[in-house]
mmCIF file of C-alpha atoms in Angstrom:
data_model
loop_
_atom_site.group_PDB
_atom_site.id
_atom_site.type_symbol
_atom_site.label_atom_id
_atom_site.label_comp_id
_atom_site.label_asym_id
_atom_site.label_seq_id
_atom_site.Cartn_x
_atom_site.Cartn_y
_atom_site.Cartn_z
ATOM 1 C CA MET B 11 -21.759 -8.547 20.570
ATOM 2 C CA PRO B 12 -19.292 -11.502 20.581
ATOM 3 C CA TYR B 13 -16.733 -9.240 18.892
ATOM 4 C CA VAL B 14 -17.059 -6.668 21.683
ATOM 5 C CA CYS B 15 -16.381 -9.460 24.166
ATOM 6 C CA LEU B 16 -13.305 -10.461 22.155
ATOM 7 C CA LEU B 17 -12.044 -6.888 22.274
ATOM 8 C CA LEU B 18 -12.457 -6.793 26.060
ATOM 9 C CA SER B 19 -10.680 -10.145 26.326
ATOM 10 C CA GLY B 20 -7.718 -8.779 24.399
ATOM 11 C CA ALA B 21 -7.278 -6.071 27.033
ATOM 12 C CA ALA B 22 -7.784 -8.417 29.983
ATOM 13 C CA LEU B 23 -5.390 -11.074 28.668
ATOM 14 C CA LEU B 24 -2.700 -8.493 27.950
ATOM 15 C CA VAL B 25 -2.941 -6.871 31.381
ATOM 16 C CA ASN B 26 -2.967 -10.233 33.172
ATOM 17 C CA GLY B 27 0.092 -11.340 31.215
ATOM 18 C CA LEU B 28 1.948 -8.172 32.147
ATOM 19 C CA ALA B 29 0.958 -8.680 35.797
ATOM 20 C CA ILE B 30 2.270 -12.252 35.779
ATOM 21 C CA LEU B 31 5.567 -10.988 34.356
ATOM 22 C CA GLY B 32 5.778 -8.439 37.174
ATOM 23 C CA HIS B 33 5.259 -5.302 35.076
ATOM 24 C CA LEU B 34 1.929 -4.432 36.734
ATOM 25 C CA PRO B 35 0.514 -4.962 40.227
ATOM 26 C CA ARG B 36 -1.627 -8.105 40.423
ATOM 27 C CA ARG B 37 -4.436 -6.127 42.081
ATOM 28 C CA ASP B 38 -4.620 -3.772 39.086
ATOM 29 C CA ALA B 39 -5.114 -6.731 36.773
ATOM 30 C CA ALA B 40 -7.623 -8.225 39.218
ATOM 31 C CA VAL B 41 -9.801 -5.110 39.164
ATOM 32 C CA LEU B 42 -9.798 -5.029 35.351
ATOM 33 C CA GLY B 43 -10.562 -8.751 35.249
ATOM 34 C CA LEU B 44 -13.495 -8.308 37.611
ATOM 35 C CA VAL B 45 -14.921 -5.445 35.535
ATOM 36 C CA VAL B 46 -14.429 -7.235 32.193
ATOM 37 C CA GLY B 47 -15.781 -10.474 33.620
ATOM 38 C CA THR B 48 -18.921 -8.787 34.922
ATOM 39 C CA VAL B 49 -19.578 -7.114 31.557
ATOM 40 C CA GLN B 50 -19.010 -10.355 29.678
ATOM 41 C CA LEU B 51 -21.314 -12.306 31.979
ATOM 42 C CA ALA B 52 -24.054 -9.771 31.288
ATOM 43 C CA LEU B 53 -23.446 -9.878 27.515
ATOM 44 C CA GLY B 54 -23.297 -13.666 27.574
ATOM 45 C CA ALA B 55 -26.696 -13.779 29.277
ATOM 46 C CA VAL B 56 -28.086 -11.535 26.532
ATOM 47 C CA VAL B 57 -26.694 -13.800 23.792
ATOM 48 C CA LEU B 58 -28.071 -16.847 25.603
ATOM 49 C CA SER B 59 -31.510 -15.261 25.616
ATOM 50 C CA LEU B 60 -31.394 -15.370 21.798
ATOM 51 C CA GLY B 61 -31.763 -19.130 22.004
ATOM 52 C CA GLY B 62 -33.366 -19.519 18.598
ATOM 53 C CA ALA B 63 -30.475 -17.953 16.686
ATOM 54 C CA ALA B 64 -27.980 -20.292 15.022
ATOM 55 C CA GLY B 65 -24.905 -20.822 17.176
ATOM 56 C CA ALA B 66 -26.306 -18.718 20.028
ATOM 57 C CA ALA B 67 -25.819 -21.381 22.711
ATOM 58 C CA PRO B 68 -22.142 -22.234 21.974
ATOM 59 C CA THR B 69 -21.339 -18.539 21.453
ATOM 60 C CA ALA B 70 -22.945 -17.662 24.784
ATOM 61 C CA ALA B 71 -21.116 -20.564 26.458
ATOM 62 C CA GLY B 72 -17.786 -19.222 25.240
ATOM 63 C CA ILE B 73 -18.540 -15.687 26.417
ATOM 64 C CA LEU B 74 -19.688 -16.941 29.827
ATOM 65 C CA LEU B 75 -16.583 -19.098 30.267
ATOM 66 C CA PHE B 76 -14.353 -16.096 29.598
ATOM 67 C CA GLY B 77 -16.458 -13.900 31.874
ATOM 68 C CA LEU B 78 -16.382 -16.397 34.736
ATOM 69 C CA THR B 79 -12.617 -16.819 34.368
ATOM 70 C CA TYR B 80 -11.949 -13.077 34.567
ATOM 71 C CA ALA B 81 -14.417 -12.495 37.410
ATOM 72 C CA TYR B 82 -13.210 -15.514 39.409
ATOM 73 C CA GLY B 83 -9.577 -14.563 38.825
ATOM 74 C CA GLY B 84 -10.216 -10.992 39.950
ATOM 75 C CA LEU B 85 -11.995 -12.102 43.114
ATOM 76 C CA ASP B 86 -9.313 -14.714 43.785
ATOM 77 C CA THR B 87 -6.616 -12.031 43.885
ATOM 78 C CA LEU B 88 -8.614 -9.359 45.697
ATOM 79 C CA LEU B 89 -9.906 -11.780 48.361
ATOM 80 C CA ASP B 90 -6.666 -13.814 48.543
ATOM 81 C CA LEU B 91 -8.479 -17.124 47.997
ATOM 82 C CA GLY B 92 -5.328 -19.097 47.227
ATOM 83 C CA SER B 93 -5.900 -19.802 43.501
ATOM 84 C CA LYS B 94 -6.285 -23.596 43.860
ATOM 85 C CA GLY B 95 -9.970 -23.570 43.003
ATOM 86 C CA LEU B 96 -9.350 -21.133 40.168
ATOM 87 C CA GLY B 97 -6.719 -23.484 38.787
ATOM 88 C CA TRP B 98 -9.065 -26.480 38.704
ATOM 89 C CA PHE B 99 -11.761 -24.316 37.151
ATOM 90 C CA CYS B 100 -9.273 -23.338 34.416
ATOM 91 C CA GLY B 101 -8.530 -27.023 33.853
ATOM 92 C CA MET B 102 -12.212 -27.726 33.244
ATOM 93 C CA VAL B 103 -12.511 -24.731 30.924
ATOM 94 C CA ALA B 104 -9.448 -25.879 28.961
ATOM 95 C CA PHE B 105 -11.203 -29.197 28.318
ATOM 96 C CA VAL B 106 -14.423 -27.449 27.244
ATOM 97 C CA ALA B 107 -12.384 -25.132 24.992
ATOM 98 C CA VAL B 108 -11.059 -28.177 23.109
ATOM 99 C CA LEU B 109 -14.631 -29.448 22.687
ATOM 100 C CA LEU B 110 -15.723 -26.042 21.372
ATOM 101 C CA ALA B 111 -12.799 -26.058 18.938
ATOM 102 C CA PHE B 112 -14.056 -29.342 17.448
ATOM 103 C CA PHE B 113 -17.636 -28.041 17.446
ATOM 104 C CA TRP B 114 -16.734 -24.941 15.412
ATOM 105 C CA LEU B 115 -14.293 -26.648 13.027
ATOM 106 C CA PRO B 116 -16.757 -27.448 10.185
ATOM 107 C CA ALA B 117 -18.472 -24.029 10.195
ATOM 108 C CA ASP B 118 -15.662 -21.655 11.208
ATOM 109 C CA PRO B 119 -12.078 -23.018 11.096
ATOM 110 C CA LEU B 120 -10.578 -19.764 12.371
ATOM 111 C CA ILE B 121 -12.598 -19.660 15.595
ATOM 112 C CA SER B 122 -11.724 -23.337 16.021
ATOM 113 C CA VAL B 123 -8.007 -22.466 15.913
ATOM 114 C CA LEU B 124 -8.565 -19.629 18.386
ATOM 115 C CA TRP B 125 -10.333 -21.956 20.806
ATOM 116 C CA LEU B 126 -7.380 -24.341 20.677
ATOM 117 C CA ALA B 127 -5.026 -21.460 21.493
ATOM 118 C CA TRP B 128 -7.248 -20.404 24.399
ATOM 119 C CA ALA B 129 -7.288 -24.025 25.584
ATOM 120 C CA VAL B 130 -3.483 -23.871 25.815
ATOM 121 C CA LEU B 131 -3.679 -20.654 27.888
ATOM 122 C CA TRP B 132 -6.261 -22.121 30.261
ATOM 123 C CA GLY B 133 -4.187 -25.296 30.460
ATOM 124 C CA LEU B 134 -1.156 -23.271 31.531
ATOM 125 C CA MET B 135 -3.202 -21.610 34.268
ATOM 126 C CA PHE B 136 -4.386 -25.040 35.418
ATOM 127 C CA ALA B 137 -0.817 -26.350 35.571
ATOM 128 C CA SER B 138 0.446 -23.285 37.434
ATOM 129 C CA LEU B 139 -2.399 -22.726 39.894
ATOM 130 C CA ALA B 140 -3.821 -26.203 40.505
ATOM 131 C CA LEU B 141 -0.721 -28.368 40.074
ATOM 132 C CA GLY B 142 1.772 -25.885 41.535
ATOM 133 C CA ARG B 143 3.945 -25.685 38.403
ATOM 134 C CA SER B 144 5.013 -22.111 39.102
ATOM 135 C CA GLY B 145 8.036 -22.576 36.843
ATOM 136 C CA LEU B 146 5.634 -22.134 33.928
ATOM 137 C CA ASP B 147 4.618 -18.645 35.043
ATOM 138 C CA HIS B 148 7.094 -16.733 32.868
ATOM 139 C CA PHE B 149 6.071 -18.773 29.830
ATOM 140 C CA MET B 150 2.391 -18.247 30.672
ATOM 141 C CA GLY B 151 2.886 -14.507 31.088
ATOM 142 C CA TRP B 152 4.612 -14.128 27.733
ATOM 143 C CA ALA B 153 2.058 -16.414 26.068
ATOM 144 C CA LEU B 154 -0.766 -14.218 27.365
ATOM 145 C CA VAL B 155 0.956 -11.020 26.219
ATOM 146 C CA LEU B 156 1.827 -12.304 22.737
ATOM 147 C CA ALA B 157 -1.316 -14.301 22.020
ATOM 148 C CA SER B 158 -3.796 -11.813 23.456
ATOM 149 C CA GLN B 159 -3.770 -9.498 20.473
ATOM 150 C CA VAL B 160 -3.683 -12.236 17.826
ATOM 151 C CA THR B 161 -6.456 -14.344 19.370
ATOM 152 C CA ALA B 162 -8.696 -11.539 20.612
ATOM 153 C CA THR B 163 -8.010 -7.926 19.617
ATOM 154 C CA VAL B 164 -7.272 -8.409 15.900
ATOM 155 C CA PRO B 165 -10.127 -10.931 15.363
ATOM 156 C CA ALA B 166 -12.479 -8.551 17.191
ATOM 157 C CA PHE B 167 -11.716 -5.734 14.761
ATOM 158 C CA LEU B 168 -12.034 -8.098 11.781
ATOM 159 C CA GLY B 169 -15.445 -9.182 13.006
ATOM 160 C CA MET B 170 -16.683 -5.671 13.708
ATOM 161 C CA ALA B 171 -15.543 -4.584 10.245
ATOM 162 C CA GLY B 172 -17.398 -7.489 8.624
ATOM 163 C CA LEU B 173 -14.136 -9.016 7.417
ATOM 164 C CA TRP B 174 -14.133 -12.251 9.429
ATOM 165 C CA PRO B 175 -12.403 -14.886 7.244
ATOM 166 C CA HIS B 176 -13.942 -18.356 6.971
ATOM 167 C CA SER B 177 -11.373 -20.079 4.752
ATOM 168 C CA ALA B 178 -9.324 -23.040 5.916
ATOM 169 C CA GLN B 179 -6.188 -21.376 4.504
ATOM 170 C CA VAL B 180 -6.554 -18.381 6.813
ATOM 171 C CA ALA B 181 -7.161 -20.722 9.757
ATOM 172 C CA ALA B 182 -4.011 -22.682 8.896
ATOM 173 C CA GLY B 183 -2.024 -19.447 8.695
ATOM 174 C CA ALA B 184 -3.382 -18.367 12.078
ATOM 175 C CA ALA B 185 -2.419 -21.741 13.558
ATOM 176 C CA GLY B 186 1.117 -21.362 12.238
ATOM 177 C CA LEU B 187 1.409 -17.811 13.579
ATOM 178 C CA LEU B 188 0.136 -18.845 17.005
ATOM 179 C CA GLY B 189 2.590 -21.736 17.055
ATOM 180 C CA LEU B 190 5.420 -19.265 16.428
ATOM 181 C CA LEU B 191 4.110 -16.949 19.162
ATOM 182 C CA PHE B 192 4.024 -19.760 21.718
ATOM 183 C CA LEU B 193 7.556 -20.711 20.651
ATOM 184 C CA ALA B 194 8.637 -17.085 21.106
ATOM 185 C CA ALA B 195 7.026 -17.062 24.545
ATOM 186 C CA GLY B 196 9.085 -20.095 25.472
ATOM 187 C CA VAL B 197 12.300 -18.466 24.272
ATOM 188 C CA LEU B 198 11.573 -15.232 26.162
ATOM 189 C CA ALA B 199 10.707 -17.169 29.312
ATOM 190 C CA ARG B 200 13.952 -19.141 29.154
ATOM 191 C CA ARG B 201 15.976 -15.949 28.688
ATOM 192 C CA ARG B 202 14.263 -14.385 31.725
ATOM 193 C CA THR B 203 14.865 -17.457 33.868
ATOM 194 C CA ALA B 204 18.515 -17.728 32.786
ATOM 195 C CA GLY B 205 19.024 -14.055 33.612
ATOM 196 C CA GLU B 206 17.580 -14.544 37.080
ATOM 197 C CA TRP B 207 19.872 -17.465 37.810
ATOM 198 C CA ARG B 208 22.900 -15.479 36.650
ATOM 199 C CA ALA B 209 21.828 -12.636 38.925
ATOM 200 C CA ALA B 210 21.501 -15.075 41.812
ATOM 201 C CA ASP B 211 25.185 -15.909 41.459
ATOM 202 C CA LYS B 212 26.090 -12.293 42.223
ATOM 203 C CA PRO B 213 26.434 -11.228 45.866
ATOM 204 C CA GLY B 214 23.547 -9.259 47.287
ATOM 205 C CA THR B 215 21.030 -9.953 44.524
ATOM 206 C CA LEU B 216 19.183 -13.014 45.855
ATOM 207 C CA ALA B 217 16.708 -11.083 47.964
ATOM 208 C CA ALA B 218 15.569 -9.058 44.970
ATOM 209 C CA LEU B 219 14.624 -12.099 42.886
ATOM 210 C CA PRO B 220 11.097 -13.523 42.615
ATOM 211 C CA ARG B 221 10.386 -16.336 45.033
ATOM 212 C CA ASP B 222 10.296 -19.054 42.364
ATOM 213 C CA ALA B 223 13.747 -17.993 41.122
ATOM 214 C CA ARG B 224 15.292 -18.697 44.521
ATOM 215 C CA ARG B 225 14.413 -22.394 44.518
#
């Protein structure tokens, strides 16, 4: 069941990243987020009901945090709530994600690395939505697009196939790959921003730029 939730997260993270980058309407991503969040909340409640199983509580907590984020984010867009509350919620979840990373480190180094990567993504949403650092949006969008498949979709298929790796070497390799992906997201975001500023220097193009590029 956790692997199914990971697979759904891969889709939701990818679509939200594309929406942030302007390739999809935000409302489209919001609807998907609301659907995925609702499903994950239901699955998380089922996992939580298995209280006696080893690791059931922290696994359920992780699923519920993802589900609440997607559902809250979807409602925030559809109801035009302003995103401030969502941003502070993401800040809290980023902190909990770090705690979960340390919790899982002895038993499952790979999931620990994934939780650290997710903590970075939630931290970016906190900075953008709660602190008003909209200049990070391009970086956040690319980070979501690039990291979504490595932190969610691929691990989901590994888990469903019974091939989940538990070695520290694999976890270290995953950490290195994710570091490179975040670096690539930064490079792509800088190229996008530089292109927007060059376009702003041309007559008649300012009105077509995103609002944060006009500042």
